Amino acid sequence: MSLCHCGGPLPFERCCQPFHLGKALATTPEQLMRSRYSAFVTAQASYLLTTHDPETRQGLTEQVLKQSCEESDFVGLQITDVPPCEQDEGVVEFRAWYRQGKEILALWERSRFRRLESRWYYHSGEIQPAVKLGRNDLCPCGSGKKAKKCCL
Ligand SMILES: [Zn+2]
Ligand SMILES: [Zn+2]
C-alpha cells in the first residue's frame, strides 16, 4: 500500500512534504521526481518553479504551473526506469497516471535532472507515446487492486 501521493510507503508528511517545506533537499533525481509529482498533486507551484532548472525555465511562471496543477487529475505515479546516475546528471523515466473523462491515461516521460551547487533540478523531458490503462491492469493508485475494481 502506498501512503504518499508519489507511491512511496511513508505518509506524505514524512515523504515528499519536507521537500516542499524546504526542510529537506532531494538527494537523488528520483527523490526530486517523486517530490515534484506530489507537488503537482498538492498544487505547490512555487516548489515546482524553484526545482525547475533555470536554464530551461523559459517563460514558466507560478501562475502557469498552478493552472496546470488545477487542470490535472492525477491518480498515481509509476517509476519505470532509473538508470545509474552520472555525477551531476540523472535520468528518471516515469508514468504519471491521470484521469481524463472515463479513461485513465499516462503521461510517460523520460526526464533529465541536473545538479547545480548540490541541488537537483528538473531539466527537460522526452515524452514517450501516451499509454491507456487497461481494466485488468494493476491500479496505479497503489491499492493493489485491478483498475476496474478501483479507480477506473
Ligand atoms: Zn512521496
Ligand atoms: Zn485505484
PDB file of C-alpha atoms and ligand atoms in Angstrom:
ATOM      1  CA  MET A   1       0.000   0.000   0.000  1.00  0.00           C
ATOM      2  CA  SER A   2       1.295   3.415  -0.871  1.00  0.00           C
ATOM      3  CA  LEU A   3       0.722   6.260   1.534  1.00  0.00           C
ATOM      4  CA  CYS A   4       2.304   9.268  -0.130  1.00  0.00           C
ATOM      5  CA  HIS A   5       0.969  10.692  -3.422  1.00  0.00           C
ATOM      6  CA  CYS A   6       4.218   9.623  -5.080  1.00  0.00           C
ATOM      7  CA  GLY A   7       3.540   5.959  -4.328  1.00  0.00           C
ATOM      8  CA  GLY A   8       6.075   5.805  -1.507  1.00  0.00           C
ATOM      9  CA  PRO A   9       5.478   3.680   1.582  1.00  0.00           C
ATOM     10  CA  LEU A  10       5.682   6.600   4.037  1.00  0.00           C
ATOM     11  CA  PRO A  11       2.971   9.165   4.771  1.00  0.00           C
ATOM     12  CA  PHE A  12       3.159  12.418   2.769  1.00  0.00           C
ATOM     13  CA  GLU A  13       4.316  14.320   5.890  1.00  0.00           C
ATOM     14  CA  ARG A  14       7.393  12.096   6.134  1.00  0.00           C
ATOM     15  CA  CYS A  15       7.929  11.511   2.405  1.00  0.00           C
ATOM     16  CA  CYS A  16       7.517  14.416  -0.042  1.00  0.00           C
ATOM     17  CA  GLN A  17       6.213  17.234   2.152  1.00  0.00           C
ATOM     18  CA  PRO A  18       9.552  18.004   3.903  1.00  0.00           C
ATOM     19  CA  PHE A  19      10.975  18.862   0.444  1.00  0.00           C
ATOM     20  CA  HIS A  20       8.037  21.177  -0.309  1.00  0.00           C
ATOM     21  CA  LEU A  21       8.515  22.924   3.018  1.00  0.00           C
ATOM     22  CA  GLY A  22      12.237  23.364   2.467  1.00  0.00           C
ATOM     23  CA  LYS A  23      13.048  21.142   5.453  1.00  0.00           C
ATOM     24  CA  ALA A  24      14.957  18.656   3.325  1.00  0.00           C
ATOM     25  CA  LEU A  25      16.738  18.601  -0.024  1.00  0.00           C
ATOM     26  CA  ALA A  26      16.253  15.799  -2.523  1.00  0.00           C
ATOM     27  CA  THR A  27      19.468  13.808  -2.680  1.00  0.00           C
ATOM     28  CA  THR A  28      18.702  11.863  -5.872  1.00  0.00           C
ATOM     29  CA  PRO A  29      16.903  12.628  -9.146  1.00  0.00           C
ATOM     30  CA  GLU A  30      14.266  10.029  -8.242  1.00  0.00           C
ATOM     31  CA  GLN A  31      13.558  11.743  -4.932  1.00  0.00           C
ATOM     32  CA  LEU A  32      13.191  15.076  -6.704  1.00  0.00           C
ATOM     33  CA  MET A  33      10.961  13.487  -9.349  1.00  0.00           C
ATOM     34  CA  ARG A  34       8.697  11.990  -6.682  1.00  0.00           C
ATOM     35  CA  SER A  35       8.510  15.248  -4.747  1.00  0.00           C
ATOM     36  CA  ARG A  36       7.649  17.150  -7.932  1.00  0.00           C
ATOM     37  CA  TYR A  37       4.870  14.708  -8.746  1.00  0.00           C
ATOM     38  CA  SER A  38       3.479  15.168  -5.212  1.00  0.00           C
ATOM     39  CA  ALA A  39       3.807  18.918  -5.708  1.00  0.00           C
ATOM     40  CA  PHE A  40       1.648  18.670  -8.844  1.00  0.00           C
ATOM     41  CA  VAL A  41      -0.975  16.730  -6.874  1.00  0.00           C
ATOM     42  CA  THR A  42      -0.988  19.223  -3.988  1.00  0.00           C
ATOM     43  CA  ALA A  43      -0.567  22.334  -6.214  1.00  0.00           C
ATOM     44  CA  GLN A  44       2.788  23.530  -4.815  1.00  0.00           C
ATOM     45  CA  ALA A  45       3.506  25.808  -7.758  1.00  0.00           C
ATOM     46  CA  SER A  46       6.405  27.661  -6.122  1.00  0.00           C
ATOM     47  CA  TYR A  47       8.187  24.370  -5.376  1.00  0.00           C
ATOM     48  CA  LEU A  48       7.694  23.282  -8.983  1.00  0.00           C
ATOM     49  CA  LEU A  49       9.191  26.513 -10.219  1.00  0.00           C
ATOM     50  CA  THR A  50      12.186  26.538  -7.866  1.00  0.00           C
ATOM     51  CA  THR A  51      13.065  22.923  -8.712  1.00  0.00           C
ATOM     52  CA  HIS A  52      12.941  23.596 -12.464  1.00  0.00           C
ATOM     53  CA  ASP A  53      16.410  24.187 -13.920  1.00  0.00           C
ATOM     54  CA  PRO A  54      16.763  27.944 -14.604  1.00  0.00           C
ATOM     55  CA  GLU A  55      18.358  27.075 -17.955  1.00  0.00           C
ATOM     56  CA  THR A  56      15.116  25.542 -19.278  1.00  0.00           C
ATOM     57  CA  ARG A  57      12.516  27.554 -17.344  1.00  0.00           C
ATOM     58  CA  GLN A  58      11.877  29.872 -20.280  1.00  0.00           C
ATOM     59  CA  GLY A  59       8.535  31.597 -19.691  1.00  0.00           C
ATOM     60  CA  LEU A  60       7.427  29.283 -16.908  1.00  0.00           C
ATOM     61  CA  THR A  61       5.651  31.046 -14.053  1.00  0.00           C
ATOM     62  CA  GLU A  62       3.960  30.004 -10.817  1.00  0.00           C
ATOM     63  CA  GLN A  63       0.677  31.044 -12.390  1.00  0.00           C
ATOM     64  CA  VAL A  64       1.115  28.680 -15.338  1.00  0.00           C
ATOM     65  CA  LEU A  65       2.182  25.843 -13.041  1.00  0.00           C
ATOM     66  CA  LYS A  66      -0.698  26.449 -10.664  1.00  0.00           C
ATOM     67  CA  GLN A  67      -3.138  26.263 -13.534  1.00  0.00           C
ATOM     68  CA  SER A  68      -1.645  23.053 -14.847  1.00  0.00           C
ATOM     69  CA  CYS A  69      -1.913  21.539 -11.319  1.00  0.00           C
ATOM     70  CA  GLU A  70      -5.553  22.525 -11.104  1.00  0.00           C
ATOM     71  CA  GLU A  71      -6.391  21.158 -14.532  1.00  0.00           C
ATOM     72  CA  SER A  72      -4.823  17.755 -13.880  1.00  0.00           C
ATOM     73  CA  ASP A  73      -6.465  14.925 -12.003  1.00  0.00           C
ATOM     74  CA  PHE A  74      -3.601  12.600 -11.136  1.00  0.00           C
ATOM     75  CA  VAL A  75      -4.238   9.041  -9.999  1.00  0.00           C
ATOM     76  CA  GLY A  76      -0.758   7.708  -9.322  1.00  0.00           C
ATOM     77  CA  LEU A  77       2.911   7.644 -10.219  1.00  0.00           C
ATOM     78  CA  GLN A  78       4.955   4.740 -11.560  1.00  0.00           C
ATOM     79  CA  ILE A  79       8.696   4.995 -11.867  1.00  0.00           C
ATOM     80  CA  THR A  80       9.586   2.826 -14.869  1.00  0.00           C
ATOM     81  CA  ASP A  81      13.358   3.279 -15.192  1.00  0.00           C
ATOM     82  CA  VAL A  82      16.136   4.883 -13.200  1.00  0.00           C
ATOM     83  CA  PRO A  83      19.456   4.339 -14.992  1.00  0.00           C
ATOM     84  CA  PRO A  84      22.588   4.756 -12.849  1.00  0.00           C
ATOM     85  CA  CYS A  85      23.237   8.416 -12.155  1.00  0.00           C
ATOM     86  CA  GLU A  86      26.209  10.335 -13.575  1.00  0.00           C
ATOM     87  CA  GLN A  87      27.826  12.657 -11.090  1.00  0.00           C
ATOM     88  CA  ASP A  88      25.651  15.704 -11.675  1.00  0.00           C
ATOM     89  CA  GLU A  89      23.151  14.390 -14.174  1.00  0.00           C
ATOM     90  CA  GLY A  90      20.433  11.840 -13.870  1.00  0.00           C
ATOM     91  CA  VAL A  91      17.521  10.352 -15.763  1.00  0.00           C
ATOM     92  CA  VAL A  92      14.202   9.109 -14.399  1.00  0.00           C
ATOM     93  CA  GLU A  93      11.538   7.562 -16.564  1.00  0.00           C
ATOM     94  CA  PHE A  94       8.039   7.582 -15.168  1.00  0.00           C
ATOM     95  CA  ARG A  95       4.375   7.276 -15.936  1.00  0.00           C
ATOM     96  CA  ALA A  96       2.141   9.848 -14.297  1.00  0.00           C
ATOM     97  CA  TRP A  97      -1.389   8.497 -14.483  1.00  0.00           C
ATOM     98  CA  TYR A  98      -4.259  10.930 -14.730  1.00  0.00           C
ATOM     99  CA  ARG A  99      -7.964  10.796 -15.255  1.00  0.00           C
ATOM    100  CA  GLN A 100      -9.459  12.137 -18.460  1.00  0.00           C
ATOM    101  CA  GLY A 101     -13.199  11.615 -18.712  1.00  0.00           C
ATOM    102  CA  LYS A 102     -13.832   7.925 -18.185  1.00  0.00           C
ATOM    103  CA  GLU A 103     -10.288   6.891 -19.016  1.00  0.00           C
ATOM    104  CA  ILE A 104      -7.042   6.824 -17.128  1.00  0.00           C
ATOM    105  CA  LEU A 105      -4.050   7.776 -19.236  1.00  0.00           C
ATOM    106  CA  ALA A 106      -0.374   8.142 -18.514  1.00  0.00           C
ATOM    107  CA  LEU A 107       1.993  10.918 -19.277  1.00  0.00           C
ATOM    108  CA  TRP A 108       5.060   8.802 -20.000  1.00  0.00           C
ATOM    109  CA  GLU A 109       8.243  10.790 -19.827  1.00  0.00           C
ATOM    110  CA  ARG A 110      11.983  10.306 -19.656  1.00  0.00           C
ATOM    111  CA  SER A 111      13.144  13.257 -17.606  1.00  0.00           C
ATOM    112  CA  ARG A 112      16.617  14.677 -17.256  1.00  0.00           C
ATOM    113  CA  PHE A 113      17.802  16.127 -13.981  1.00  0.00           C
ATOM    114  CA  ARG A 114      20.839  18.243 -13.289  1.00  0.00           C
ATOM    115  CA  ARG A 115      22.654  19.045 -10.057  1.00  0.00           C
ATOM    116  CA  LEU A 116      23.785  22.617  -9.525  1.00  0.00           C
ATOM    117  CA  GLU A 117      25.513  23.586  -6.288  1.00  0.00           C
ATOM    118  CA  SER A 118      24.350  20.407  -4.553  1.00  0.00           C
ATOM    119  CA  ARG A 119      20.677  20.851  -5.510  1.00  0.00           C
ATOM    120  CA  TRP A 120      18.877  18.704  -8.051  1.00  0.00           C
ATOM    121  CA  TYR A 121      16.722  20.360 -10.699  1.00  0.00           C
ATOM    122  CA  TYR A 122      14.347  19.061 -13.337  1.00  0.00           C
ATOM    123  CA  HIS A 123      15.975  19.956 -16.647  1.00  0.00           C
ATOM    124  CA  SER A 124      13.871  18.620 -19.501  1.00  0.00           C
ATOM    125  CA  GLY A 125      11.815  15.676 -20.588  1.00  0.00           C
ATOM    126  CA  GLU A 126      11.334  13.463 -23.583  1.00  0.00           C
ATOM    127  CA  ILE A 127       7.686  12.494 -23.931  1.00  0.00           C
ATOM    128  CA  GLN A 128       7.004   8.851 -24.801  1.00  0.00           C
ATOM    129  CA  PRO A 129       3.829   7.607 -26.543  1.00  0.00           C
ATOM    130  CA  ALA A 130       0.661   8.005 -24.436  1.00  0.00           C
ATOM    131  CA  VAL A 131      -0.476   4.923 -22.549  1.00  0.00           C
ATOM    132  CA  LYS A 132      -4.030   3.991 -21.631  1.00  0.00           C
ATOM    133  CA  LEU A 133      -4.788   1.998 -18.505  1.00  0.00           C
ATOM    134  CA  GLY A 134      -6.474  -1.359 -19.151  1.00  0.00           C
ATOM    135  CA  ARG A 135      -9.365  -2.564 -16.993  1.00  0.00           C
ATOM    136  CA  ASN A 136      -7.372  -5.560 -15.778  1.00  0.00           C
ATOM    137  CA  ASP A 137      -4.147  -3.640 -15.139  1.00  0.00           C
ATOM    138  CA  LEU A 138      -2.991  -3.062 -11.607  1.00  0.00           C
ATOM    139  CA  CYS A 139      -4.415   0.266 -10.458  1.00  0.00           C
ATOM    140  CA  PRO A 140      -1.701   2.966 -10.416  1.00  0.00           C
ATOM    141  CA  CYS A 141      -3.101   4.467  -7.182  1.00  0.00           C
ATOM    142  CA  GLY A 142      -1.233   1.814  -5.232  1.00  0.00           C
ATOM    143  CA  SER A 143      -4.236  -0.026  -3.801  1.00  0.00           C
ATOM    144  CA  GLY A 144      -3.026  -3.363  -5.154  1.00  0.00           C
ATOM    145  CA  LYS A 145      -6.403  -3.922  -6.879  1.00  0.00           C
ATOM    146  CA  LYS A 146      -7.263  -4.243 -10.556  1.00  0.00           C
ATOM    147  CA  ALA A 147      -8.117  -0.917 -12.162  1.00  0.00           C
ATOM    148  CA  LYS A 148     -11.724  -1.917 -12.953  1.00  0.00           C
ATOM    149  CA  LYS A 149     -12.326  -2.633  -9.257  1.00  0.00           C
ATOM    150  CA  CYS A 150     -10.668   0.592  -8.146  1.00  0.00           C
ATOM    151  CA  CYS A 151     -10.162   3.976  -9.808  1.00  0.00           C
ATOM    152  CA  LEU A 152     -11.229   3.178 -13.367  1.00  0.00           C
TER     153      LEU A 152
HETATM  154 ZN    ZN B   1       6.311  10.953  -1.576  1.00  0.00          ZN
HETATM  155 ZN    ZN B   2      -7.082   2.834  -7.685  1.00  0.00          ZN
END
